[in-house]
Coordinates of C-alpha atoms and ligand atoms in Angstrom, one line a residue:
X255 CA 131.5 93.8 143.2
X256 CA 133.5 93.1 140.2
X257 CA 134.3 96.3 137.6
X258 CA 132.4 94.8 135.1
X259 CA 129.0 94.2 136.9
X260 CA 129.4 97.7 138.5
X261 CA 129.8 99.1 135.3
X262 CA 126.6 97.3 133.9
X263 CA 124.8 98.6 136.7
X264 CA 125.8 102.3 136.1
X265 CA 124.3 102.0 132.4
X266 CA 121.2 100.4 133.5
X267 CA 120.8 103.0 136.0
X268 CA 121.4 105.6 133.1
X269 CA 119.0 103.9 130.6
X270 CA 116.7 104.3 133.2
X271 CA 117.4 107.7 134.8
X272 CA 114.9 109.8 132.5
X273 CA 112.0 107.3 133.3
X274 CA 112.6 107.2 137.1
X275 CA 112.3 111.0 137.8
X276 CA 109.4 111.6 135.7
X277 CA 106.3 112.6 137.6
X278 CA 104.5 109.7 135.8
X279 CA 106.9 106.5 136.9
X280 CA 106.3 107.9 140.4
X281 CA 102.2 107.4 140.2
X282 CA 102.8 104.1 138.9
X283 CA 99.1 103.4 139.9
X284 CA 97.1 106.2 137.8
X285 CA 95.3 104.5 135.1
X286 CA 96.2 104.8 131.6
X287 CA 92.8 105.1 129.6
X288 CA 91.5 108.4 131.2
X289 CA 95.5 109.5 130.9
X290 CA 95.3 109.2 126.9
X291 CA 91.5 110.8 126.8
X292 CA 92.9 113.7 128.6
X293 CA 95.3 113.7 125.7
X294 CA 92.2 113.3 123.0
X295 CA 93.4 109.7 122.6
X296 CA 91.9 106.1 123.1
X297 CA 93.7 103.6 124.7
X298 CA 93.7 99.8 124.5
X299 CA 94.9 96.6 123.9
X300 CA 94.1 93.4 122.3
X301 CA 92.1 90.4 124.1
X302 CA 91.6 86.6 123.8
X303 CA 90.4 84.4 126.2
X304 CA 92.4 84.8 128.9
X305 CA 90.3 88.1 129.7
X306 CA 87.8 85.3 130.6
X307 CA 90.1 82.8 132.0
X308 CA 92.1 85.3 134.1
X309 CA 90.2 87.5 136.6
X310 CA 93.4 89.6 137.2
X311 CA 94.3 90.1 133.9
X312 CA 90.4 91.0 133.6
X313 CA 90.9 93.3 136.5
X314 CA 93.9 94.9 134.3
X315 CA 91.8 95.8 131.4
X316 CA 89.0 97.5 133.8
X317 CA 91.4 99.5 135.1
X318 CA 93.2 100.8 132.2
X319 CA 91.4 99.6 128.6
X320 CA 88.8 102.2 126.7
X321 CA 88.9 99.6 123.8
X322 CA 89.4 96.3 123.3
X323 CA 90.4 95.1 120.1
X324 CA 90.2 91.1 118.9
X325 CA 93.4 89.7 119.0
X326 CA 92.7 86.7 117.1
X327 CA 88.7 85.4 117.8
X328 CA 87.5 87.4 114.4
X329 CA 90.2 86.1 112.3
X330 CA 88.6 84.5 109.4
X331 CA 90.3 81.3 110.2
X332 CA 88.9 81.2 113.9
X333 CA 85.5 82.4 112.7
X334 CA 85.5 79.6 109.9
X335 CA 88.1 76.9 110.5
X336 CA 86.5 74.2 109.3
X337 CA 84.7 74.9 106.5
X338 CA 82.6 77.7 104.3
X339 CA 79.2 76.3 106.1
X340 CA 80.5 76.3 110.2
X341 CA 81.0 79.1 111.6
X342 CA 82.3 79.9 115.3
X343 CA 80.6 82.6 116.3
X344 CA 81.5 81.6 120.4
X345 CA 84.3 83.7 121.1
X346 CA 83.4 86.9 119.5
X347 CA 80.4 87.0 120.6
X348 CA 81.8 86.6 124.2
X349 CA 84.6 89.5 123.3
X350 CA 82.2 92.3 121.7
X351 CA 79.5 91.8 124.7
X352 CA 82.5 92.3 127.0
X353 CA 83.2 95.4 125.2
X354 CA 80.0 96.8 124.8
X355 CA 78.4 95.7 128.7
X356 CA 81.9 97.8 130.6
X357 CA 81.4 100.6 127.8
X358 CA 84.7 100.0 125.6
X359 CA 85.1 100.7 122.1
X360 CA 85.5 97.8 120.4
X361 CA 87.7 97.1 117.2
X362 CA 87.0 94.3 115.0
X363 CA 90.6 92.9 113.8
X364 CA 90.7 91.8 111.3
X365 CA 88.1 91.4 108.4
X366 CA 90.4 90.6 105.1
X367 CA 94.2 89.4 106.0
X368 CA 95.6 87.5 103.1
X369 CA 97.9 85.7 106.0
X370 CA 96.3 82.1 107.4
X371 CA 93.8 81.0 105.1
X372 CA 92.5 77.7 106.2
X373 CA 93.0 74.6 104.0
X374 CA 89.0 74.4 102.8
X375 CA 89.5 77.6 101.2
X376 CA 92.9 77.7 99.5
X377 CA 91.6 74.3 97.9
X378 CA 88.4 76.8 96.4
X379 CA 88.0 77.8 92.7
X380 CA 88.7 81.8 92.2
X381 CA 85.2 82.0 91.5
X382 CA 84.4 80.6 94.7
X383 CA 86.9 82.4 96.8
X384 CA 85.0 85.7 95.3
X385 CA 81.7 84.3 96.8
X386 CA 83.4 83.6 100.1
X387 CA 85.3 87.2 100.3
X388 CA 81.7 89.1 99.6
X389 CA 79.8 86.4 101.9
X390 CA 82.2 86.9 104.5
X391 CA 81.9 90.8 104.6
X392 CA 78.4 90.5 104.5
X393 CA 78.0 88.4 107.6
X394 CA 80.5 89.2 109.9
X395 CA 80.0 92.8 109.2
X396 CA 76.4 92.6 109.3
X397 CA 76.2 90.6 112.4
X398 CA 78.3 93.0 114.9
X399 CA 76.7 96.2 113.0
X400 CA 76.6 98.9 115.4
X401 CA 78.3 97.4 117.9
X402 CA 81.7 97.6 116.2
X403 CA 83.0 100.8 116.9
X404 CA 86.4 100.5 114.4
X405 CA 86.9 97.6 111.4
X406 CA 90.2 97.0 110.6
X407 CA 88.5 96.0 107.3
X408 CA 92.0 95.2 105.5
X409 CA 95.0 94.0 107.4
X410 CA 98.5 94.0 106.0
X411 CA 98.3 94.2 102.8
X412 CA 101.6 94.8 101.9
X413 CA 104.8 92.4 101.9
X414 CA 107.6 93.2 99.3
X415 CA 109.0 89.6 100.1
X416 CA 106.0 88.1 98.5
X417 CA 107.1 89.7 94.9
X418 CA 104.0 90.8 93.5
X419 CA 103.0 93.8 91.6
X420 CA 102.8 96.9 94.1
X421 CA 104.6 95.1 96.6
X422 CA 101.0 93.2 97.6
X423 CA 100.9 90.6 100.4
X424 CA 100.2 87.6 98.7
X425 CA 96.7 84.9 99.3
X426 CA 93.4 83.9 98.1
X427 CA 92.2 87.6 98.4
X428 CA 95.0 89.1 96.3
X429 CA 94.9 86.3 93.6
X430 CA 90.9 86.6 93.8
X431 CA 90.8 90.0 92.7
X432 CA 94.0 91.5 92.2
X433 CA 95.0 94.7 94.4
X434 CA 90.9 95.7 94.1
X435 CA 90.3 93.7 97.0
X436 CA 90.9 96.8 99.4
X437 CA 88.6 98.9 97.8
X438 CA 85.8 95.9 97.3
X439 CA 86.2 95.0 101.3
X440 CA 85.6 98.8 102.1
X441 CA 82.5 99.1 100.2
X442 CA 80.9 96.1 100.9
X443 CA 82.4 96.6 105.2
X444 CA 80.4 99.8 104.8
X445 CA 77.2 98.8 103.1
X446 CA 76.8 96.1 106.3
X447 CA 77.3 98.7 108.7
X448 CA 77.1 102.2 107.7
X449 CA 78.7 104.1 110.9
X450 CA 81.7 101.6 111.8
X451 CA 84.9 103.6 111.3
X452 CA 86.3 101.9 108.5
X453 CA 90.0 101.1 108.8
X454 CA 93.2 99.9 106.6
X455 CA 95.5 98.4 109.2
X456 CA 99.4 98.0 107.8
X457 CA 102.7 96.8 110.0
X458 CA 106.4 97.5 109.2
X459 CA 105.9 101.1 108.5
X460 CA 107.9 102.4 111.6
X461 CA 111.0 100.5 110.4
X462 CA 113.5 102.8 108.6
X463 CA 114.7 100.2 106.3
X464 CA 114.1 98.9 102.6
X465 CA 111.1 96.7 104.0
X466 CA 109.9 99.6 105.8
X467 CA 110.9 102.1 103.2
X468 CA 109.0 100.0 100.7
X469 CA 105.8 99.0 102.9
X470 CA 105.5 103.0 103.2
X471 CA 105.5 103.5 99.1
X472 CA 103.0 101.2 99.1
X473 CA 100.6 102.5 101.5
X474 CA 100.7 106.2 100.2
X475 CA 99.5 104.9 96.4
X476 CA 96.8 102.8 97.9
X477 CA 95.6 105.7 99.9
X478 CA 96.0 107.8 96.9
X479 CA 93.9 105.5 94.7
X480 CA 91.4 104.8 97.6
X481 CA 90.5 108.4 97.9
X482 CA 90.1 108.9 94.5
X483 CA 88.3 106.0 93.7
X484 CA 85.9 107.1 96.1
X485 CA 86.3 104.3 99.0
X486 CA 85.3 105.1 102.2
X487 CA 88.3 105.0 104.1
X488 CA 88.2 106.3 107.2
X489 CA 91.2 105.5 109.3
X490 CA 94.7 104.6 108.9
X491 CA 96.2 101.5 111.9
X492 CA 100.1 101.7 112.3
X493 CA 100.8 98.3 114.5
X494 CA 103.8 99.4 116.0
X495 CA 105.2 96.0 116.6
X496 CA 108.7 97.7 117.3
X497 CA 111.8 95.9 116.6
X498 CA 114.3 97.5 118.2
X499 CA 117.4 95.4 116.4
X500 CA 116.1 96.9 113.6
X501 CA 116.8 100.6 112.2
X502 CA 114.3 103.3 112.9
X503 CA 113.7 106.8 112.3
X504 CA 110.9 108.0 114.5
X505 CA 110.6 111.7 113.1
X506 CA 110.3 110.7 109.8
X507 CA 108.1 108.2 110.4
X508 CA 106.2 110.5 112.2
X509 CA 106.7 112.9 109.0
X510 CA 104.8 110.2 107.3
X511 CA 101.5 110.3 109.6
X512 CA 102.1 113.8 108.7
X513 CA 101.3 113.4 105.1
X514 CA 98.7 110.7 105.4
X515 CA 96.9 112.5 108.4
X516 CA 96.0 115.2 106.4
X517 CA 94.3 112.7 103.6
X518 CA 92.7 110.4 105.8
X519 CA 92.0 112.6 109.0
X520 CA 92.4 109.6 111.3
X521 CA 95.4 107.5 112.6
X522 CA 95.7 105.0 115.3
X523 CA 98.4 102.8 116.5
X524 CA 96.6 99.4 116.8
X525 CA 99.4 96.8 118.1
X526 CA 102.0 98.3 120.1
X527 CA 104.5 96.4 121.8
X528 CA 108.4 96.2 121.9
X529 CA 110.7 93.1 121.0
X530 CA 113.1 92.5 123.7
X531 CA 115.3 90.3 122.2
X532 CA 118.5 91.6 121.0
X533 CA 118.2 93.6 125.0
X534 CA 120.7 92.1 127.8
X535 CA 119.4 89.5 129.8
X536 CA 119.1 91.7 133.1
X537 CA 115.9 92.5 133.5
X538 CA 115.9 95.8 135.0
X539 CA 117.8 97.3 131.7
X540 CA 116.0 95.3 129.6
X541 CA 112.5 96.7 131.2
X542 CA 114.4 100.1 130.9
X543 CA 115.4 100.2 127.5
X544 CA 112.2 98.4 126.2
X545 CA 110.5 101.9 127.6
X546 CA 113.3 103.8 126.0
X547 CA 111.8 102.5 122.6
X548 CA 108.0 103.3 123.8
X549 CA 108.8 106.9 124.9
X550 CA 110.9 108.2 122.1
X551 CA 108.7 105.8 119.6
X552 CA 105.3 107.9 121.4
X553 CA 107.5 111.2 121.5
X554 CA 107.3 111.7 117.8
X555 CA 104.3 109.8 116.8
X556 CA 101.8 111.9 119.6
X557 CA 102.9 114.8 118.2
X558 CA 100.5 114.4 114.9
X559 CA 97.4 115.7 115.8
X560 CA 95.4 113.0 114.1
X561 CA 96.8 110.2 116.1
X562 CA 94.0 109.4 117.9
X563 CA 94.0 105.7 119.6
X564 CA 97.3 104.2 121.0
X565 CA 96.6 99.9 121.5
X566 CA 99.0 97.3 123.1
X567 CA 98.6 94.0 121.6
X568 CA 97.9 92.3 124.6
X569 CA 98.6 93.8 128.3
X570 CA 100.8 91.9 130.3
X571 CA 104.1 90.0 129.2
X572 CA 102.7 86.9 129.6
X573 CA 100.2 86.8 126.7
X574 CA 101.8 88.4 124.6
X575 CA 102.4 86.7 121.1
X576 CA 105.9 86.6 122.0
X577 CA 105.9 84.7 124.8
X578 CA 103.9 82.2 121.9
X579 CA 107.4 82.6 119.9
X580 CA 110.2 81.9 122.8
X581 CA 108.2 79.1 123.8
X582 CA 108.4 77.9 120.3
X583 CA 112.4 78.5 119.6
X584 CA 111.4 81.5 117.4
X585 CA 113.2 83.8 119.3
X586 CA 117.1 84.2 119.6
X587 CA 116.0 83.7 123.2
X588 CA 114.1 81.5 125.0
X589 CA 113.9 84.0 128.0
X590 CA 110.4 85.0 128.9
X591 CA 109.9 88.4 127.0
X592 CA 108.8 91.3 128.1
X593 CA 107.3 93.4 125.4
X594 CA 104.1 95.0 127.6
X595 CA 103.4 97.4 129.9
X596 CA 102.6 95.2 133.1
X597 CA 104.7 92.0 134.0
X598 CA 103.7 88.5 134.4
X599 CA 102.4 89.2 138.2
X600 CA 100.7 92.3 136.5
X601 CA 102.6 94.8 138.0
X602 CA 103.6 98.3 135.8
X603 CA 106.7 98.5 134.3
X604 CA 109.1 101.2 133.1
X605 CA 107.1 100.7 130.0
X606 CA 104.3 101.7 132.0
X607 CA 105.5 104.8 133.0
X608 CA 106.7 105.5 129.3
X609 CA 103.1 105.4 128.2
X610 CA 101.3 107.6 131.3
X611 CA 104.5 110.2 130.4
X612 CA 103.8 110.0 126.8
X613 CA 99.7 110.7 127.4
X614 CA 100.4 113.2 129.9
X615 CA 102.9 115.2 127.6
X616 CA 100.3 115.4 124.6
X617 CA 97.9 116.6 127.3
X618 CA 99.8 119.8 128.1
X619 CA 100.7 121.2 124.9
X620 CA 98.3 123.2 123.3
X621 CA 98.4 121.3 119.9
X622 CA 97.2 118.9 118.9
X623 CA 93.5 119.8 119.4
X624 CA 92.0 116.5 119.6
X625 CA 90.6 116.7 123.0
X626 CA 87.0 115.6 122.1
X627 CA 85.9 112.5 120.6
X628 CA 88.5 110.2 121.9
X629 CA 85.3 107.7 122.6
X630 CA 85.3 105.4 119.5
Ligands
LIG804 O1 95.2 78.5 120.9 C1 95.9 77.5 120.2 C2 96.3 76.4 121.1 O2 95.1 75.7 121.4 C3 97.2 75.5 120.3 O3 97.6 74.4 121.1 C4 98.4 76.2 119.8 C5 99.4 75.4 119.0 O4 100.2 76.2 118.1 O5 98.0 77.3 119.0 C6 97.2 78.2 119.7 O6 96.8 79.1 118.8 C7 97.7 80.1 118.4 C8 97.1 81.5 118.7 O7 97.9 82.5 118.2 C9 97.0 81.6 120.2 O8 96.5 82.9 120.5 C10 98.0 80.0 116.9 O9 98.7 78.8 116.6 C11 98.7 81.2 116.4 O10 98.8 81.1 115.0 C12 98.1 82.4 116.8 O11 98.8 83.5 116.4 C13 98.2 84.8 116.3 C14 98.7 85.4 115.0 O12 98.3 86.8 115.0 C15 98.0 84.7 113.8 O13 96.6 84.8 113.8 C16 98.6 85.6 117.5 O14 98.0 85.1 118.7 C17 98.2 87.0 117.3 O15 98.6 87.8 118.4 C18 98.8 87.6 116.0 O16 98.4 88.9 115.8 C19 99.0 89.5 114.7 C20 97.9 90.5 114.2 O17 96.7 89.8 113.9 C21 98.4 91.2 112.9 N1 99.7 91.9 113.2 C22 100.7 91.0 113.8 C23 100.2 90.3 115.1 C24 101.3 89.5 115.7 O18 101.7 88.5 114.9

């Protein structure tokens, strides 16, 4: 064995050394949704069709999912891609009966997401583009009312790159109404169903960098202007799409659902996964630094009490979006990533273990309280 591959092997051993003797990598089999209720949280992960397509994977979110979030059947571009009159009501349907027949919460992602607006609708009036935002609240909303345990009513409204005013994402919602579009969605989200938890969902706010920096400015004055304009907001969703070439700061992030924890009173991180890129091609310290990131990420951010639903978007590495992205060249790799807690032949990872570690070490401290309630 040359030096250098010897050497590469001692550091992968080390990267993964704190995993490997931790009680939870050795019960790799325990099952991670009554881990985080024992914890007071909920735990997830997005689903599309290959929950129907794939008994295994199916068999994956039995085993470990209290919730299911829509990865992409409620989009407003999947609901209504061909025009203000057709709607395709098919898959969601499908997705919130699968929810609601194996007793998981479900969360409807996402109502009002400036991102993807199909051609009919960009080529609308203003006037018209009103009609269609309160037309679509109404019905969609209406529709799934009492079935839907969490709305992610508003997703992402924030991207500096766009350079509006406030640092708004830019699309027909934004130039419909202006930066009132939050509030409007929340009030209308909550007249069609009175007891869904009603929820502003935001990425980028775990980086520690000017996009992240600025994405977090943003999301305190809307909060700020929510509360006080009386809108009911009732939860806060943190993605969590971790980027580990990027810089982070995990306490102070964490510092952050400090402050807005104790305005809104409930957190959740709705779309976790790691990016594996910028890891080394070897797979065993790439699955080991990839749960690096989750536990020290989950370290800090289970430590605020209000946390109380922790989501993978997707389960296994396969069907996650980035696979979608290497197959495409969007990557700086075209390996297969490996962003999720189970592999590609469903088996747990490191990853794996990060999260059952992370559940289990919220379970034994005496704060948060939490314990109760982790059902929606
Ligand atoms: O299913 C079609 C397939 O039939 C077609 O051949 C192929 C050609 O491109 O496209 C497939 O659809 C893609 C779909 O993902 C598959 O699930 C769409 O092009 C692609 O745009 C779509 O991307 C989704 C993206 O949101 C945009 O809606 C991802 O799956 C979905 O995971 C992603 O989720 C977002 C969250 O909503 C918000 N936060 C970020 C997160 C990741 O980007």
């Amino acid at each position: 064995m040359s030096m250098r591959l010897s050497r590469r092997k001692t550091l992968g051993l080390l990267a993964a050394a704190p995993l490997a003797m931790s009680p939870a990598a050795a019960r790799p089999l325990a099952a991670l949704g009554p881990a985080a209720a024992r914890a007071g949280l909920i735990y997830g992960a997005s689903a599309s069709r290959a929950l129907f397509d794939d008994a295994a994977y199916r068999t994956l979110y039995l085993r470990h999912c209290r919730a299911i979030t829509s990865d992409v059947d409620l989009k407003f571009d999947w609901l209504r891609p061909h025009g203000p009159a057709r709607w395709e009501w098919g898959p969601a349907d499908r997705l919130v009966a699968f929810a609601e027949r194996t007793g998981m919460a479900f969360r409807g992602h996402a109502l009002i997401w400036n991102e993807n607006p199909p051609g009919w609708l960009k080529r609308l009036s203003l006037a018209e583009i009103r009609r269609v935002f309160d037309e679509h609240i109404d019905t969609v909303v209406g529709r799934y009312a009492g079935r839907v345990a969490v709305w992610d009513v508003v997703n992402e409204p924030f991207w500096p790159g766009h350079g509006r005013p406030g640092g708004y994402r830019d699309g027909p919602w934004l130039a419909a109404f202006g930066p009132s579009y939050v509030a409007r969605a929340l009030k209308r989200a909550r007249a069609a169903d009175p007891k869904a938890v009603l929820a502003v969902n935001e990425a980028h706010c775990e980086r520690d960098d000017a996009v992240g920096r600025a994405i977090r400015k943003g999301m305190r004055r809307l909060v700020d202007g929510l509360l006080e304009a009386g809108a009911p907001l009732d939860a806060l969703g943190f993605q969590g799409h971790l980027q580990p070439q990027l810089p982070y700061d995990d306490a102070r992030f964490a510092g952050f659902l400090h402050e807005l924890g104790a305005k809104v009173g409930r957190l959740d991180i709705t779309e976790l996964d790691v990016n594996d890129e910028s890891f080394p091609d070897d797979v065993k310290r790439r699955d080991a630094l990839v749960a690096r990131r989750y536990r020290d990420f989950l370290t800090h951010v289970l430590r605020v009490k209000q946390v109380r639903a922790v989501i993978n978007w997707q389960l296994a590495d396969h069907y996650s979006w980035y696979a979608g992205l290497a197959r495409n060249g969007e990557l700086r790799t075209r390996r297969p990533p490996r962003p999720l807690p189970f592999d590609a032949a469903y088996q747990p990872k490191p990853a794996f273990g990060a999260l059952l570690a992370a559940f289990e070490a919220r379970s034994r401290k005496p704060e948060p309280g939490n314990r109760k309630g982790a059902n929606r």
